Tab-separated table of C-alpha atoms and ligand atoms in Angstrom:
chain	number	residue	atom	x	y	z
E	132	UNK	CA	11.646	-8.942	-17.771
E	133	UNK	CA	8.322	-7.016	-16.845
E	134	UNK	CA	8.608	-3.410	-15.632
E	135	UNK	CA	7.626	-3.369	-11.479
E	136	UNK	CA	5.003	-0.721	-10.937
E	137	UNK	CA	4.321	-0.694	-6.675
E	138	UNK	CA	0.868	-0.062	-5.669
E	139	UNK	CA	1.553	0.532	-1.670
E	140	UNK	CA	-0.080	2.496	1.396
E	141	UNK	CA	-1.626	2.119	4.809
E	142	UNK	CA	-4.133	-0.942	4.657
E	143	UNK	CA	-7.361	-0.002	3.671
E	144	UNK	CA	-6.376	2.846	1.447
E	145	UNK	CA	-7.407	0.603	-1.683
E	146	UNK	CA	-4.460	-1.188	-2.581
E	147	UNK	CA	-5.947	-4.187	-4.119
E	148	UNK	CA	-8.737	-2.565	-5.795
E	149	UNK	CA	-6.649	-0.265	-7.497
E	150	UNK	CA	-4.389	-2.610	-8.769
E	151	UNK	CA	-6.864	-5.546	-9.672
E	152	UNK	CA	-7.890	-3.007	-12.079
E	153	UNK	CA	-5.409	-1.159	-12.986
E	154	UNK	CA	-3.845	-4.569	-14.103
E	155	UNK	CA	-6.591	-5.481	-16.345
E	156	UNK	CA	-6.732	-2.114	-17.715
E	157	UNK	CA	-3.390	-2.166	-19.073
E	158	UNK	CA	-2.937	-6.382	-19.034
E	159	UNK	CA	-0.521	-6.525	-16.191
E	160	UNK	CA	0.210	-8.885	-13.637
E	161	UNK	CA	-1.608	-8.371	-10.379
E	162	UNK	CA	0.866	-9.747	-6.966
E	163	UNK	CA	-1.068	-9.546	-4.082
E	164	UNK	CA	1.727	-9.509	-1.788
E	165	UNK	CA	0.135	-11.012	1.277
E	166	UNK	CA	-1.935	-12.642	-0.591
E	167	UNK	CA	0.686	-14.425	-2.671
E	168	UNK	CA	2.617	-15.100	0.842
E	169	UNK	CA	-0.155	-17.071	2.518
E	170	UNK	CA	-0.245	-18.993	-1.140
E	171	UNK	CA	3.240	-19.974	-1.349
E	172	UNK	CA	3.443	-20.699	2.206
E	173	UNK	CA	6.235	-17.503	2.272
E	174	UNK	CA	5.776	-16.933	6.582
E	175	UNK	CA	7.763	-18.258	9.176
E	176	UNK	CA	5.281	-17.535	12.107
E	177	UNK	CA	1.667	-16.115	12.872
E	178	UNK	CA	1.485	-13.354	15.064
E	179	UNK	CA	-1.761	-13.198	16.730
E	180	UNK	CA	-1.428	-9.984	18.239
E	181	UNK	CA	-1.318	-8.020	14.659
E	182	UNK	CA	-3.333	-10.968	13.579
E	183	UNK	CA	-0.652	-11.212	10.366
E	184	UNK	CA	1.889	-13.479	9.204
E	185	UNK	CA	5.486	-12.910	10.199
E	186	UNK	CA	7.163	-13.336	6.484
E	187	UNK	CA	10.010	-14.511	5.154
E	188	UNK	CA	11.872	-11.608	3.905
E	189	UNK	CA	14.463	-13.576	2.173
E	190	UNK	CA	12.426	-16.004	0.053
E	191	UNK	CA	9.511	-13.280	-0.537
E	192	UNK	CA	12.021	-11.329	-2.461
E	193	UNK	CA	13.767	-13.881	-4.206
E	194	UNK	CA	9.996	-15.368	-5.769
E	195	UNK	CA	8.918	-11.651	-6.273
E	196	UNK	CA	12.032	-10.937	-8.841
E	197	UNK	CA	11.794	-14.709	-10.249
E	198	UNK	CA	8.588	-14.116	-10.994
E	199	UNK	CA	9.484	-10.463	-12.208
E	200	UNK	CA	12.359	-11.632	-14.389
E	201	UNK	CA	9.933	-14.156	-16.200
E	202	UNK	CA	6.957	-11.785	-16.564
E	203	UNK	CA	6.824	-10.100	-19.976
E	204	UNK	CA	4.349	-8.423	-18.912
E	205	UNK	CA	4.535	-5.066	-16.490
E	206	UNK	CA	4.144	-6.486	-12.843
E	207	UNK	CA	1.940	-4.535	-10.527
E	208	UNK	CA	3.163	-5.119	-6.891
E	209	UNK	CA	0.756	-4.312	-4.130
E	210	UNK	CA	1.699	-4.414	-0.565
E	211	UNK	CA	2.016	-2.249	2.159
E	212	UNK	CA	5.697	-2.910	2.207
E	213	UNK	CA	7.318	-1.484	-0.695
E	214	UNK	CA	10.654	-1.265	0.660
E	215	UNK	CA	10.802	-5.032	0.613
E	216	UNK	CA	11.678	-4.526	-3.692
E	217	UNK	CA	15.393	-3.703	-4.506
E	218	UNK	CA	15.183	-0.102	-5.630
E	219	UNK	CA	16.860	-0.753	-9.142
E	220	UNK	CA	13.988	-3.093	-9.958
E	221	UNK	CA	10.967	-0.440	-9.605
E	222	UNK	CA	9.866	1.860	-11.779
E	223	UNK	CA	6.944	3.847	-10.157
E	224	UNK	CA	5.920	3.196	-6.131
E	225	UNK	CA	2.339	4.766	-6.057
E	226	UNK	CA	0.853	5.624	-2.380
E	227	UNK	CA	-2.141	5.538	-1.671
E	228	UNK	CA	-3.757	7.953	0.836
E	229	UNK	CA	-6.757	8.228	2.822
E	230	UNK	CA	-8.239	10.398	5.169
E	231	UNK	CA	-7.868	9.229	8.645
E	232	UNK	CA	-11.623	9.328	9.487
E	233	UNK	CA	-12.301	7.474	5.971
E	234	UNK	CA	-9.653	4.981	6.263
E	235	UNK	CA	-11.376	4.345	10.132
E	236	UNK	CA	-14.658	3.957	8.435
E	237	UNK	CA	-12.787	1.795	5.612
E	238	UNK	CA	-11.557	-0.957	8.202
E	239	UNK	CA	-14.618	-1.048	10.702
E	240	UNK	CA	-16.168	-2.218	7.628
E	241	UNK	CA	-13.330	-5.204	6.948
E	242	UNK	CA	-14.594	-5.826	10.776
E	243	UNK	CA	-11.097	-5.462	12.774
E	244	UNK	CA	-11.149	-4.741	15.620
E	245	UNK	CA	-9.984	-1.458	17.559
E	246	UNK	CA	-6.460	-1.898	18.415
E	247	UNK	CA	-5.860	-2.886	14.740
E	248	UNK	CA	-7.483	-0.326	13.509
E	249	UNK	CA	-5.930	2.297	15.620
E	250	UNK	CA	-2.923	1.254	14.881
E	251	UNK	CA	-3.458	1.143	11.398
E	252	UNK	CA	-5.123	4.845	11.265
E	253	UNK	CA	-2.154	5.913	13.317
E	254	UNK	CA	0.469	4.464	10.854
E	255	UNK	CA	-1.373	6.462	8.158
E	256	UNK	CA	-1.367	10.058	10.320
E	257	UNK	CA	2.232	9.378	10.341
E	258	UNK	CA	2.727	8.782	6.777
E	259	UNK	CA	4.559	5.435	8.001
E	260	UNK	CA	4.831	3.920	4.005
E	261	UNK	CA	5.508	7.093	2.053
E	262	UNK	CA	8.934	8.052	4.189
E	263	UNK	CA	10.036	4.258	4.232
E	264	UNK	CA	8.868	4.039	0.646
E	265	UNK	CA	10.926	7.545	0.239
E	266	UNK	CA	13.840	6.035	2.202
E	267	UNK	CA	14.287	3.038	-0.254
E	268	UNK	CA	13.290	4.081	-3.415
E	269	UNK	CA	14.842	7.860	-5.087
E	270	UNK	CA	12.018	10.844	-3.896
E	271	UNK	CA	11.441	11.368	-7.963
E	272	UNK	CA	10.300	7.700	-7.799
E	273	UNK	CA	7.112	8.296	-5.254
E	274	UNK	CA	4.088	9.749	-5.798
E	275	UNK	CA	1.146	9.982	-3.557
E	276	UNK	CA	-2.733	9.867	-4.495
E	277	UNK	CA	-5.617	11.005	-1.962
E	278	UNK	CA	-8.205	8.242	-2.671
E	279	UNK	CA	-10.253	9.783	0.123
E	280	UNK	CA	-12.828	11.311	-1.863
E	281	UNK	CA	-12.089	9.227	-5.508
E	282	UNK	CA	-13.919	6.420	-7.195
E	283	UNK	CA	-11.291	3.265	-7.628
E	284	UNK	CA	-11.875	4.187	-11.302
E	285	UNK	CA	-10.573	7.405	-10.768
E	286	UNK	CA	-7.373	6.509	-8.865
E	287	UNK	CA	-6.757	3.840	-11.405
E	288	UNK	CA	-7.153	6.533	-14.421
E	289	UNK	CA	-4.762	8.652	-12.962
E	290	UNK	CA	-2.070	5.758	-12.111
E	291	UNK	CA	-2.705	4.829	-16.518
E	292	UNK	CA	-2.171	8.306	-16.940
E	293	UNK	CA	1.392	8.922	-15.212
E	294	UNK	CA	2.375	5.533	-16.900
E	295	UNK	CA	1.487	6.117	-20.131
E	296	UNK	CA	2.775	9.647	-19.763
E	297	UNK	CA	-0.027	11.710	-20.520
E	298	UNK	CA	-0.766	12.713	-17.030
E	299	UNK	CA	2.252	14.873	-15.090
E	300	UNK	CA	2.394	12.952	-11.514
E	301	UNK	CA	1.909	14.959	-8.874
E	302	UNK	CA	4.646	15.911	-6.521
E	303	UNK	CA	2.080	16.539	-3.284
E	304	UNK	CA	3.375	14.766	-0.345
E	305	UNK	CA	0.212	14.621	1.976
E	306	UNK	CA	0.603	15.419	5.778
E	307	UNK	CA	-2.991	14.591	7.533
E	308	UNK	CA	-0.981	16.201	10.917
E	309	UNK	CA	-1.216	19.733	9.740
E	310	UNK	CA	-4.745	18.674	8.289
E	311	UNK	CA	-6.803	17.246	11.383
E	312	UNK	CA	-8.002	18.634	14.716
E	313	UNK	CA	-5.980	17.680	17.647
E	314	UNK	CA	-8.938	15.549	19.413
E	315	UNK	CA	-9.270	13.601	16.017
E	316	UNK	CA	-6.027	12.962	16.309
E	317	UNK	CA	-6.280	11.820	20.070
E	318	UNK	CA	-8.966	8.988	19.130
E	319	UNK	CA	-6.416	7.315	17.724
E	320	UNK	CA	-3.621	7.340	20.943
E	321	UNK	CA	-2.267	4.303	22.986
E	322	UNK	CA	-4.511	4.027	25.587
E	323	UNK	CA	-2.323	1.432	28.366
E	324	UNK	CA	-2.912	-1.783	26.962
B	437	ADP	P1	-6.123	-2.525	0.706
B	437	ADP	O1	-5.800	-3.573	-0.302
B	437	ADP	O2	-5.228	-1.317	0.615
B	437	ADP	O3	-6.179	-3.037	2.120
B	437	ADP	P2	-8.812	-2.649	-0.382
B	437	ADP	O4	-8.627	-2.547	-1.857
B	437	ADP	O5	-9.052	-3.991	0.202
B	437	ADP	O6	-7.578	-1.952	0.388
B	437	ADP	O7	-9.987	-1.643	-0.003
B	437	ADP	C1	-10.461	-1.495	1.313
B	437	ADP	C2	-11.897	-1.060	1.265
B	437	ADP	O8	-12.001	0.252	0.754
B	437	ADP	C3	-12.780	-1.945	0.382
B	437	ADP	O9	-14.009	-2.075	1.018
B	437	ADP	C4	-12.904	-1.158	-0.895
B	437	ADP	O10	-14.136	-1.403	-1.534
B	437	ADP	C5	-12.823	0.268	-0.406
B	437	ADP	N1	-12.178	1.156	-1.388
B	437	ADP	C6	-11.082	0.907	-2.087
B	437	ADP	N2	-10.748	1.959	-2.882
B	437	ADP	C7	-11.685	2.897	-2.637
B	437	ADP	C8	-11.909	4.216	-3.129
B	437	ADP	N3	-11.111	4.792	-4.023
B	437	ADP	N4	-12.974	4.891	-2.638
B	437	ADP	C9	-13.771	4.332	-1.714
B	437	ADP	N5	-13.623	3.087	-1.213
B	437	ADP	C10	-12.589	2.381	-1.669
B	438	MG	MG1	-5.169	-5.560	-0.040
């Protein structure tokens, strides 16, 4: 059975960069969560609104640990749904962060549009995925990296680091509230849709 290493955080914050490398650094096995759902056919809808799948919950987990309990390998999960993973089964959950106005910046570029980005950004002020990720998993479990201003090379030396256990992880827990300016923060609001 592989060892489950979770590579989560806000889309956008470098999830599958991180981890594509990261696995061939260290020869792990890279899930692409909702990658691997579209593959498998693992939805039971499409919501056009958050233009996503709606996924199985069920038979997501139950391939996830097959496919964990026949890797030898360690198995590097990325999604932005960590919680999804029964909490005895993961080693390390890794969040990533980014800056608000980066991870903006980050998504214009994947060309979504506003209210998905918003909503995205917004998820991120809030640190949505580290409290649920907190929530499931024991605090000593998460750790949180600012990619804002790091080369995918750099987040991904770090990650090798804390693994191998020649780096000490750090215990920041990142709160972009107390960082921005209130109109910053305002950009992002509902607006009556
Ligand atoms: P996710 O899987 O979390 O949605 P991606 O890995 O697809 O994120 O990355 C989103 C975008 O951000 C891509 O264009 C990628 O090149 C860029 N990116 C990823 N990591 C970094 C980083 N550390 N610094 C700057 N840009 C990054
Ligand atoms: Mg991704």
């Amino acid at each position: 059975m592989g060892k489950v290493i979770i590579i989560a955080g806000t889309p956008g914050t470098g999830k599958t960069t991180t981890a594509k490398l990261l696995s061939k650094k260290i020869n792990a096995v890279h899930v692409d969560v909702s990658r691997y759902v579209i593959e498998n056919k693992l939805y039971i809808d499409y919501d056009p609104r958050h233009l996503s799948y709606v996924i199985d919950e069920e038979k997501v987990i139950e391939k996830l640990i097959e496919l964990v309990e026949k890797s030898d390998k360690i198995v590097i999960i990325d999604t932005h749904y960590p919680e999804i993973l029964p909490p005895d089964t993961v080693e390390y959950v890794f969040v990533l962060r980014t800056n608000p106005l980066i991870l903006e910046d980050r998504l214009r570029k994947k060309g979504w549009p506003w209210r998905k980005i918003r909503e995205n950004v917004m998820a991120e002020i809030l640190s949505i995925v580290v409290s649920n990720a907190i929530n499931r998993f024991s605090e000593d479990k998460v750790f949180e990296i600012d990619t804002s201003n790091k080369t995918p090379e750099k987040v991904v030396e770090e990650i090798t680091g804390v693994i191998k256990g020649y780096i000490k992880p750090s215990k920041q827990r990142i709160d972009w509230l107390s960082l921005l300016k209130p109109e910053d923060i305002m950009r992002y609001e509902i607006s009556g849709e």
